[in-house]
Amino acid sequence: MWLPVMEKIIEVEHLQKSYKKVQAVKDVSFFVEKGGLFAFLGPNGAGKSTTINTICTFLKPDAGKVWVNGHELGKEDERIRMDIGTVFQESLLDELLTVRENLELRGGLYGLKGAELKKAVERAVKWSETEEIIKRPYGKLSGGQKRRCDIGRALIHTPKILFLDEPTTGLDPQTRKSVWNTVKRLQKEEGMTVFLTTHYMEEAEDADYVVVIDDGKVAAKGTPFTLKESYTSDKMKVKCRDGKQAAHFFKENGIRYKEVADYIEVRGRTTKEFIPLLQKMQENILDYTVEKGSMDDVFLNITGKEIRE
């Protein structure tokens, strides 16, 4: 059977970084596949930001090696910076300048000028869907419009990898969806690798691969599907005509259950396990719902912490 060759665009091996006596990153190793959506998750203080800042050449590691698009950290940092675009929670754009002026200024920092700069601005505006606001001052834009402009800034030099540090924090659901439509289009249509950190676990659901970091180490890694298989269970809520009879049925069959308000909650490894139960007690069932394990459950079960701590 033919399998596609996996191409690694980021490789991190045994990364370590300390701040005086505090060891923020103890021993972190992982890789990111080219063209994928990679989610890097962890509670506050887990070492997530330190790891990202090191990969992006902002910090020097104490030990370990990092390669970005084949370039080694510490030896080819300028080449790495040309291959990455970063969107952080804090904007780097000037509030008084227009969107176009901000992008032109940013492009100039990468040595772009004349026709080349004009083309780069047009490309970044198209990719970030900011054509309609290009003449407006950045400071007068809404939160979602600013975020798309921030993405445009990160794309001005056509990077191979886009780092997004909690890109939708503080945005309303509709605006979050709009920003994500832009990001997903970049990934799918332009083949751009997206490296994401987020506090919204539903955003990590769409990732091709997830790494969870905690206490300076990799706590778990895998696809969203495999992580949910390993760290969560599915849940069925059953509303019955006779709650006592249902409880007796579960006890007799050795099934763990919990009585909550006017329904009974049962957990299972997969939703398929619930089918024979429903068939056996169908005469007693008034209503039921089945919920799949979520990435929120995965995160809590791995770290024991709320991601928004």
Coordinates of N, CA, C and O in Angstrom, one line a residue, residues 134 244 257-258 279:
I134 N -8.7 48.9 3.5 CA -7.3 49.2 3.3 C -6.9 50.6 3.5 O -5.8 51.0 3.9
K244 N -36.5 4.6 39.2 CA -36.0 3.5 40.1 C -35.8 2.2 39.3 O -34.8 1.5 39.5
Y257 N -23.6 4.5 36.7 CA -24.5 5.6 36.3 C -24.5 6.6 37.4 O -24.0 6.5 38.5
K258 N -25.1 7.8 37.0 CA -25.3 8.9 38.0 C -26.6 9.5 37.8 O -27.0 9.8 36.6
Q279 N -31.9 -0.5 23.5 CA -32.9 -1.5 23.0 C -33.5 -2.2 24.2 O -34.7 -2.5 24.1

